[in-house]
Coordinates of C-alpha atoms and ligand atoms in Angstrom, one line a residue:
M1 CA -23.7 -6.4 -72.7
D2 CA -20.2 -7.6 -73.2
N3 CA -17.0 -6.3 -72.0
K4 CA -15.0 -4.9 -74.7
A5 CA -11.4 -6.3 -74.4
A6 CA -10.1 -3.1 -76.1
A7 CA -11.4 -1.2 -72.9
F8 CA -8.7 -3.2 -70.4
P9 CA -5.1 -3.1 -71.0
K10 CA -3.1 -6.0 -70.5
N11 CA -1.6 -4.7 -67.2
F12 CA -5.2 -4.2 -65.7
F13 CA -5.3 -5.8 -62.1
W14 CA -8.4 -8.4 -61.8
G15 CA -8.5 -10.2 -58.6
A16 CA -10.3 -10.8 -55.1
A17 CA -10.0 -9.0 -51.9
T18 CA -10.0 -10.4 -48.2
S19 CA -9.0 -9.1 -44.8
A20 CA -7.0 -10.8 -42.3
H21 CA -9.6 -10.9 -39.3
Q22 CA -12.5 -12.0 -41.7
V23 CA -10.4 -14.9 -43.4
E24 CA -7.4 -16.1 -41.2
G25 CA -8.8 -17.4 -37.9
H26 CA -7.6 -17.4 -34.4
N27 CA -6.9 -13.7 -34.1
H28 CA -6.7 -12.0 -30.8
N29 CA -7.8 -8.4 -31.0
D30 CA -10.3 -6.1 -30.2
W31 CA -13.1 -7.4 -32.2
T32 CA -12.5 -11.1 -30.8
E33 CA -12.9 -9.7 -27.3
W34 CA -16.0 -7.8 -28.3
E35 CA -17.5 -11.0 -30.0
K36 CA -17.4 -12.7 -26.7
L37 CA -19.9 -10.4 -25.5
G38 CA -22.3 -12.1 -28.0
R39 CA -22.8 -8.8 -30.2
V40 CA -22.5 -10.4 -33.4
K41 CA -25.7 -12.0 -35.0
N42 CA -26.6 -15.4 -33.8
G43 CA -23.8 -14.8 -31.0
E44 CA -21.1 -16.0 -33.5
V45 CA -17.6 -15.4 -32.9
S46 CA -14.9 -15.4 -35.7
G47 CA -13.1 -18.6 -34.3
R48 CA -11.2 -20.3 -36.9
A49 CA -13.1 -18.2 -39.5
A50 CA -12.3 -19.6 -43.0
G51 CA -9.0 -21.3 -42.0
H52 CA -7.1 -19.1 -44.4
Y53 CA -4.1 -18.7 -42.3
E54 CA -3.2 -22.1 -42.8
R55 CA -4.5 -22.8 -46.2
F56 CA -3.4 -19.5 -48.1
A57 CA -1.5 -21.5 -50.4
A58 CA -4.2 -23.7 -51.7
D59 CA -6.4 -20.6 -51.8
F60 CA -4.0 -18.7 -53.9
D61 CA -3.5 -21.7 -56.4
Q62 CA -7.1 -21.5 -56.7
A63 CA -7.3 -17.7 -57.1
R64 CA -4.5 -18.2 -60.1
E65 CA -6.6 -21.1 -61.7
L66 CA -9.5 -18.5 -61.9
G67 CA -7.8 -16.1 -63.8
H68 CA -6.7 -13.6 -61.2
N69 CA -3.3 -11.5 -61.5
A70 CA -3.6 -9.9 -58.1
H71 CA -4.9 -10.0 -54.9
R72 CA -5.6 -7.9 -51.9
L73 CA -5.2 -9.0 -48.2
S74 CA -4.8 -7.3 -45.1
I75 CA -1.9 -7.5 -42.3
E76 CA -3.2 -8.1 -38.8
W77 CA -1.7 -5.6 -36.7
S78 CA -2.1 -7.7 -33.3
R79 CA -0.4 -10.5 -35.0
I80 CA 2.7 -8.4 -36.1
E81 CA 2.8 -6.4 -33.0
P82 CA 1.4 -8.3 -30.0
K83 CA 2.6 -6.2 -27.2
P84 CA 3.7 -2.4 -27.8
G85 CA 7.0 -2.0 -29.5
L86 CA 7.3 -6.2 -29.7
I87 CA 7.5 -7.3 -33.5
D88 CA 6.8 -10.9 -33.6
P89 CA 9.3 -12.8 -35.9
D90 CA 7.0 -15.8 -36.5
A91 CA 4.2 -13.2 -37.8
I92 CA 6.5 -11.7 -40.2
A93 CA 7.8 -15.0 -41.6
H94 CA 4.2 -16.0 -42.1
Y95 CA 3.5 -12.9 -43.9
R96 CA 6.6 -13.0 -46.0
A97 CA 5.6 -16.6 -47.1
V98 CA 1.9 -15.3 -48.0
L99 CA 3.5 -12.7 -50.1
Q100 CA 5.9 -14.8 -51.6
T101 CA 3.4 -17.3 -52.5
L102 CA 1.3 -14.8 -54.3
R103 CA 4.4 -13.5 -56.4
D104 CA 5.4 -17.1 -56.9
R105 CA 1.9 -17.3 -58.6
G106 CA 1.8 -14.4 -60.6
L107 CA -0.6 -12.5 -58.2
E108 CA 0.2 -8.8 -57.5
P109 CA -0.3 -8.2 -53.9
F110 CA -2.3 -5.3 -52.7
V111 CA -1.7 -5.0 -48.8
T112 CA -3.9 -3.2 -46.4
L113 CA -2.5 -2.2 -43.1
H114 CA -5.4 -1.2 -41.1
H115 CA -8.7 -3.2 -42.1
F116 CA -11.2 -2.5 -39.0
T117 CA -9.1 -4.4 -36.1
N118 CA -6.8 -3.2 -33.6
P119 CA -4.5 -4.9 -31.1
L120 CA -6.0 -4.9 -27.7
W121 CA -3.3 -2.7 -26.3
I122 CA -4.4 0.0 -28.7
A123 CA -7.9 -0.3 -28.0
R124 CA -7.0 0.0 -24.2
R125 CA -5.0 3.2 -24.8
G126 CA -8.4 4.7 -26.3
G127 CA -8.1 3.2 -29.8
W128 CA -8.2 5.6 -32.5
R129 CA -9.8 8.4 -30.5
S130 CA -6.3 8.7 -28.9
H131 CA -3.5 10.8 -31.0
D132 CA -1.2 8.4 -29.4
T133 CA -2.3 5.7 -31.9
V134 CA -1.3 7.9 -34.8
D135 CA 2.4 7.4 -33.6
C136 CA 2.0 3.8 -32.6
F137 CA 0.5 3.0 -36.1
G138 CA 3.7 4.9 -37.6
R139 CA 5.7 2.5 -35.8
Y140 CA 3.8 -0.6 -36.9
V141 CA 4.0 0.7 -40.4
M142 CA 7.7 1.2 -40.1
A143 CA 8.1 -2.3 -39.2
V144 CA 6.0 -3.7 -41.8
V145 CA 7.8 -1.8 -44.5
R146 CA 11.3 -2.6 -43.2
E147 CA 10.4 -6.4 -43.2
L148 CA 8.2 -6.8 -46.1
G149 CA 8.6 -3.9 -48.2
D150 CA 10.8 -5.7 -50.9
L151 CA 7.6 -7.9 -51.5
V152 CA 5.0 -5.0 -51.9
T153 CA 4.5 -2.3 -54.4
Y154 CA 0.9 -1.9 -53.9
W155 CA -0.1 -0.3 -50.3
I156 CA -3.4 0.6 -48.7
T157 CA -3.0 2.4 -45.6
I158 CA -6.5 2.3 -44.0
N159 CA -9.7 0.5 -45.3
E160 CA -13.0 2.6 -45.2
P161 CA -11.8 5.2 -42.7
T162 CA -15.2 7.0 -42.6
V163 CA -17.2 3.5 -42.1
Y164 CA -15.0 2.5 -39.3
S165 CA -15.2 6.1 -37.3
T166 CA -19.1 6.1 -38.0
N167 CA -19.8 2.4 -37.1
A168 CA -17.6 2.2 -34.0
H169 CA -17.5 6.0 -32.7
L170 CA -20.8 7.5 -33.9
A171 CA -23.4 4.6 -34.3
G172 CA -22.1 2.4 -31.6
Y173 CA -22.5 -0.5 -33.7
W174 CA -18.9 -1.9 -33.9
P175 CA -16.5 -2.1 -30.9
P176 CA -15.8 0.2 -28.8
E177 CA -19.8 0.9 -29.4
Q178 CA -19.4 4.8 -29.0
R179 CA -22.0 7.1 -29.7
N180 CA -20.2 10.4 -29.8
V181 CA -19.9 12.8 -32.3
A182 CA -16.7 14.2 -30.9
A183 CA -14.8 11.2 -30.4
A184 CA -15.8 10.0 -34.1
W185 CA -14.4 13.5 -35.5
S186 CA -11.2 12.9 -33.6
V187 CA -11.1 9.4 -35.0
I188 CA -11.5 10.5 -38.6
R189 CA -8.7 13.3 -38.1
N190 CA -6.4 10.9 -36.6
F191 CA -6.9 8.7 -39.5
V192 CA -6.0 11.6 -41.9
E193 CA -2.8 12.3 -40.1
A194 CA -2.1 8.4 -39.8
H195 CA -2.7 8.0 -43.6
R196 CA -0.2 11.0 -44.3
L197 CA 2.5 9.6 -41.8
A198 CA 2.2 5.9 -43.5
Y199 CA 2.4 7.7 -47.0
Q200 CA 5.7 9.1 -46.2
I201 CA 7.0 6.0 -44.2
I202 CA 6.3 3.8 -47.1
H203 CA 7.5 6.0 -49.6
R204 CA 11.0 6.6 -47.8
H205 CA 11.6 3.0 -47.6
V206 CA 10.1 1.7 -50.9
P207 CA 10.8 4.6 -53.1
S208 CA 8.9 2.9 -56.1
A209 CA 5.6 2.0 -53.9
K210 CA 2.1 2.9 -54.8
V211 CA -0.1 3.9 -51.8
G212 CA -3.7 4.7 -51.5
V213 CA -6.7 4.4 -49.2
A214 CA -9.6 2.1 -49.8
S215 CA -12.6 4.4 -49.3
N216 CA -16.2 3.5 -49.2
L217 CA -18.4 5.5 -51.6
S218 CA -22.1 5.6 -51.8
N219 CA -24.3 6.5 -54.5
F220 CA -26.7 8.8 -53.1
V221 CA -29.7 9.9 -55.3
P222 CA -32.9 12.1 -54.1
V223 CA -36.1 10.1 -54.1
R224 CA -37.9 12.9 -55.4
P225 CA -35.6 14.4 -57.5
H226 CA -37.0 18.1 -57.8
H227 CA -37.9 18.3 -53.9
P228 CA -35.3 20.7 -52.6
V229 CA -34.8 19.3 -49.2
D230 CA -34.2 15.7 -50.9
R231 CA -31.6 17.0 -53.2
F232 CA -30.0 19.1 -50.3
L233 CA -29.8 15.6 -48.2
V234 CA -28.2 14.0 -51.3
K235 CA -25.4 16.8 -51.4
F236 CA -24.9 16.9 -47.7
A237 CA -24.8 13.0 -47.5
H238 CA -22.3 13.1 -50.7
Y239 CA -20.0 15.5 -49.2
W240 CA -19.6 13.9 -45.8
H241 CA -19.4 10.3 -46.8
N242 CA -17.5 10.5 -50.3
Q243 CA -15.8 13.9 -50.6
W244 CA -14.6 15.3 -47.3
W245 CA -12.0 12.4 -46.8
L246 CA -10.8 12.4 -50.4
D247 CA -10.4 16.3 -50.3
Q248 CA -8.3 15.9 -47.2
T249 CA -6.1 13.2 -48.6
Y250 CA -6.0 12.8 -52.4
V251 CA -2.7 14.6 -52.7
D252 CA -1.0 12.0 -50.6
Q253 CA -2.5 9.1 -52.6
D254 CA -1.0 7.6 -55.7
F255 CA -4.1 5.9 -56.3
I256 CA -7.8 6.0 -55.1
G257 CA -9.2 3.0 -54.0
L258 CA -13.0 2.7 -54.3
N259 CA -15.2 0.0 -52.3
Y260 CA -18.6 0.4 -53.9
Y261 CA -21.5 -1.3 -52.5
F262 CA -24.4 1.2 -51.6
H263 CA -27.2 3.1 -53.7
H264 CA -29.0 5.0 -51.2
P265 CA -32.4 6.9 -52.4
L266 CA -32.7 9.4 -49.6
K267 CA -35.8 11.2 -48.8
F268 CA -36.8 13.5 -46.0
A269 CA -39.2 12.1 -43.6
W270 CA -39.4 13.0 -40.1
S271 CA -39.7 10.2 -37.9
G272 CA -37.6 11.3 -34.7
W273 CA -34.0 12.9 -34.8
R274 CA -32.3 9.5 -35.4
N275 CA -34.4 8.8 -38.6
W276 CA -34.7 11.9 -40.5
F277 CA -32.3 11.1 -43.1
V278 CA -32.6 7.2 -43.5
P279 CA -32.2 5.7 -46.9
R280 CA -35.5 4.5 -48.3
P281 CA -35.0 1.7 -50.7
Q282 CA -37.5 2.2 -53.6
G283 CA -38.3 -1.4 -54.4
D284 CA -37.5 -1.3 -58.0
K285 CA -33.9 -2.8 -57.9
P286 CA -32.6 -6.5 -56.8
L287 CA -31.6 -7.0 -53.4
S288 CA -28.7 -8.9 -52.0
D289 CA -29.2 -11.5 -49.1
L290 CA -28.3 -8.3 -46.9
G291 CA -31.1 -6.2 -48.5
W292 CA -28.5 -4.0 -50.2
E293 CA -30.0 -2.7 -53.5
I294 CA -28.0 -3.7 -56.7
H295 CA -27.2 -0.8 -58.8
P296 CA -24.1 -0.7 -61.1
E297 CA -24.9 2.5 -62.6
G298 CA -24.2 4.1 -59.2
L299 CA -20.4 2.8 -59.8
G300 CA -20.2 4.4 -63.2
Q301 CA -21.5 7.7 -61.4
L302 CA -18.8 7.7 -58.7
L303 CA -16.1 6.8 -61.3
T304 CA -17.1 10.1 -63.0
F305 CA -16.8 11.9 -59.6
L306 CA -13.5 10.5 -58.9
G307 CA -12.1 11.3 -62.1
H308 CA -12.0 14.8 -60.8
Y309 CA -9.1 13.9 -58.6
H310 CA -6.7 13.1 -61.3
R311 CA -5.7 10.1 -59.9
P312 CA -5.4 6.5 -61.1
I313 CA -8.4 4.8 -59.6
I314 CA -8.4 1.0 -58.2
V315 CA -11.8 -0.6 -57.5
T316 CA -10.5 -2.4 -54.3
E317 CA -13.9 -3.8 -53.3
N318 CA -17.3 -4.7 -54.9
G319 CA -19.4 -7.7 -54.0
V320 CA -22.7 -9.2 -53.2
A321 CA -24.1 -11.5 -50.5
D322 CA -25.7 -14.2 -52.4
A323 CA -25.8 -17.6 -50.9
N324 CA -27.4 -19.2 -54.0
D325 CA -25.1 -17.7 -56.5
T326 CA -28.1 -16.6 -58.6
L327 CA -27.2 -12.8 -58.8
R328 CA -23.3 -12.8 -58.8
T329 CA -22.6 -13.6 -62.3
D330 CA -24.8 -10.7 -63.5
F331 CA -23.6 -8.6 -60.8
I332 CA -19.9 -8.7 -61.7
R333 CA -20.5 -8.4 -65.5
R334 CA -22.7 -5.1 -64.9
H335 CA -20.2 -3.7 -62.8
V336 CA -17.3 -4.4 -65.0
D337 CA -19.2 -3.1 -67.9
Q338 CA -19.5 0.4 -65.8
I339 CA -15.7 0.1 -65.3
S340 CA -15.4 -0.4 -69.1
A341 CA -17.5 2.8 -69.9
A342 CA -15.8 4.8 -67.7
R343 CA -12.5 4.1 -69.0
E344 CA -13.9 4.9 -72.5
R345 CA -15.1 8.3 -71.0
G346 CA -11.3 8.6 -70.2
I347 CA -11.3 7.8 -66.6
D348 CA -7.9 6.1 -65.5
I349 CA -9.3 2.9 -63.8
R350 CA -6.4 0.5 -63.3
G351 CA -8.0 -2.6 -61.1
Y352 CA -11.0 -4.4 -60.1
F353 CA -11.1 -6.7 -56.9
Y354 CA -14.2 -8.8 -56.3
W355 CA -15.3 -9.1 -52.6
S356 CA -14.3 -11.7 -51.7
L357 CA -12.4 -14.6 -52.6
L358 CA -13.9 -16.7 -50.0
D359 CA -17.1 -16.7 -48.0
N360 CA -16.2 -15.2 -44.6
F361 CA -16.9 -13.5 -41.3
E362 CA -18.9 -10.4 -42.1
W363 CA -18.2 -8.4 -39.1
R364 CA -21.4 -7.7 -36.9
E365 CA -23.6 -10.1 -39.4
G366 CA -21.0 -13.2 -38.7
F367 CA -21.0 -16.0 -41.1
T368 CA -24.6 -15.8 -42.6
P369 CA -23.7 -13.5 -45.6
R370 CA -22.0 -15.2 -48.5
F371 CA -20.0 -12.9 -50.4
G372 CA -17.2 -15.4 -51.6
L373 CA -16.5 -16.5 -55.4
I374 CA -15.6 -19.7 -53.3
D375 CA -18.1 -21.4 -50.8
V376 CA -16.6 -22.4 -47.3
D377 CA -18.1 -25.2 -45.5
Y378 CA -17.7 -23.7 -42.1
Q379 CA -17.9 -27.2 -40.5
T380 CA -15.1 -28.8 -42.7
L381 CA -13.7 -25.6 -44.0
R382 CA -14.0 -27.2 -47.5
R383 CA -14.0 -25.0 -50.5
T384 CA -16.2 -25.4 -53.5
V385 CA -15.8 -23.0 -56.3
R386 CA -19.3 -21.2 -57.3
P387 CA -20.4 -21.1 -60.9
S388 CA -19.9 -17.2 -60.8
A389 CA -16.3 -17.3 -60.2
Y390 CA -16.1 -19.2 -63.5
A391 CA -17.9 -16.5 -65.1
Y392 CA -15.5 -13.8 -63.5
R393 CA -12.7 -16.1 -64.7
D394 CA -13.9 -15.8 -68.4
I395 CA -13.9 -11.8 -67.9
C396 CA -10.2 -12.0 -66.6
Q397 CA -8.9 -14.0 -69.2
R398 CA -10.8 -12.6 -71.9
N399 CA -9.2 -9.1 -70.7
G400 CA -5.7 -10.3 -70.7
T401 CA -4.6 -12.2 -67.6
V402 CA -3.4 -15.3 -69.4
Ligands
LIG501 C1 -16.7 -3.5 -46.5 C2 -15.6 -4.2 -45.9 C3 -15.4 -5.3 -46.0 C4 -16.6 -6.5 -46.3 C5 -17.4 -6.0 -47.1 C6 -18.6 -6.7 -47.4 O1 -17.3 -2.4 -46.2 O2 -14.4 -3.4 -46.1 O3 -14.5 -6.0 -45.1 O4 -16.9 -6.6 -45.0 O5 -17.8 -4.5 -46.8

């Protein structure tokens, strides 16, 4: 299949995404404290990560050479506000330089305000379980838009709120390792409020701003298509994972951000309370290095679902862990084809961000998964462009970025 140029307008955003903690290095937040407890695979810590804090200009030169016209990044709250109410002028100056460097290279910045990490003082006050955090977040957002708002049009308030609340407060998989339904429920409700508050603050300061959330949506399918319990499971999972958050917030989203990674065939099989709904890979799809099934058609189905909200859609993340770079080219092409086909069905999709520009610190999985268009040698921090990055460049260029 080929990407039909006509399906993509000249102003379509083509780029790659990163997040502060995963690429910058030398952060000091709730994750860095937790990493020291040895919870990350192989006992790794984020440490200097990809060294992007110092190398951002060269990395953006590379993105430009790879045909991108946009870039998604996040601002690290713990750098901006290391102590309650104290805004660090050096951090502001740094992010101003980052954003100006993107602009100088013709890369439209998409700025995420919360991407999984919290300042330590927020974590110590109860993190996102505490309603107080909503107000603190509002104060931080106010400072960011006041100091950086002239350089940014596209804002993402929160990255994957349902993934964060589940992993950190229900599954006990991320800091603060809670396994508590009531806590997870408070967290997600606080996120709804925090998003609405941030939406208002950003629009008050930057009237032309476009504000959204990057939501992780999964493609759930029944293993036995006619089995009533499998079908019920799919409806239930789809509602809770994909739909609930959007129903609460789409009115306050100028665009819907979609992070797409997962295809989950669901089958009811009782093996204890914790396992009855566990996804069962069917073995008929290629797997990434992390064992995630690759199923681009699932993206097409989710885009159709999102079309019902009548908001512009931006694919804010989509990527594959593939150290040998044998899957990535085909992965990108097939997902972009799904976007092209969805646009032809009349769905308003305005951009695609591959995850990630660089190899980086993949949370609890550490440095092993290689998601980057660009390989990072963690000994020397040397960058090497992978062949798939050139294949993606051809897609970007054929569809209008140069
Ligand atoms: C997403 C996260 C991103 C990255 C990718 C692989 O859920 O938003 O930070 O870890 O997964």
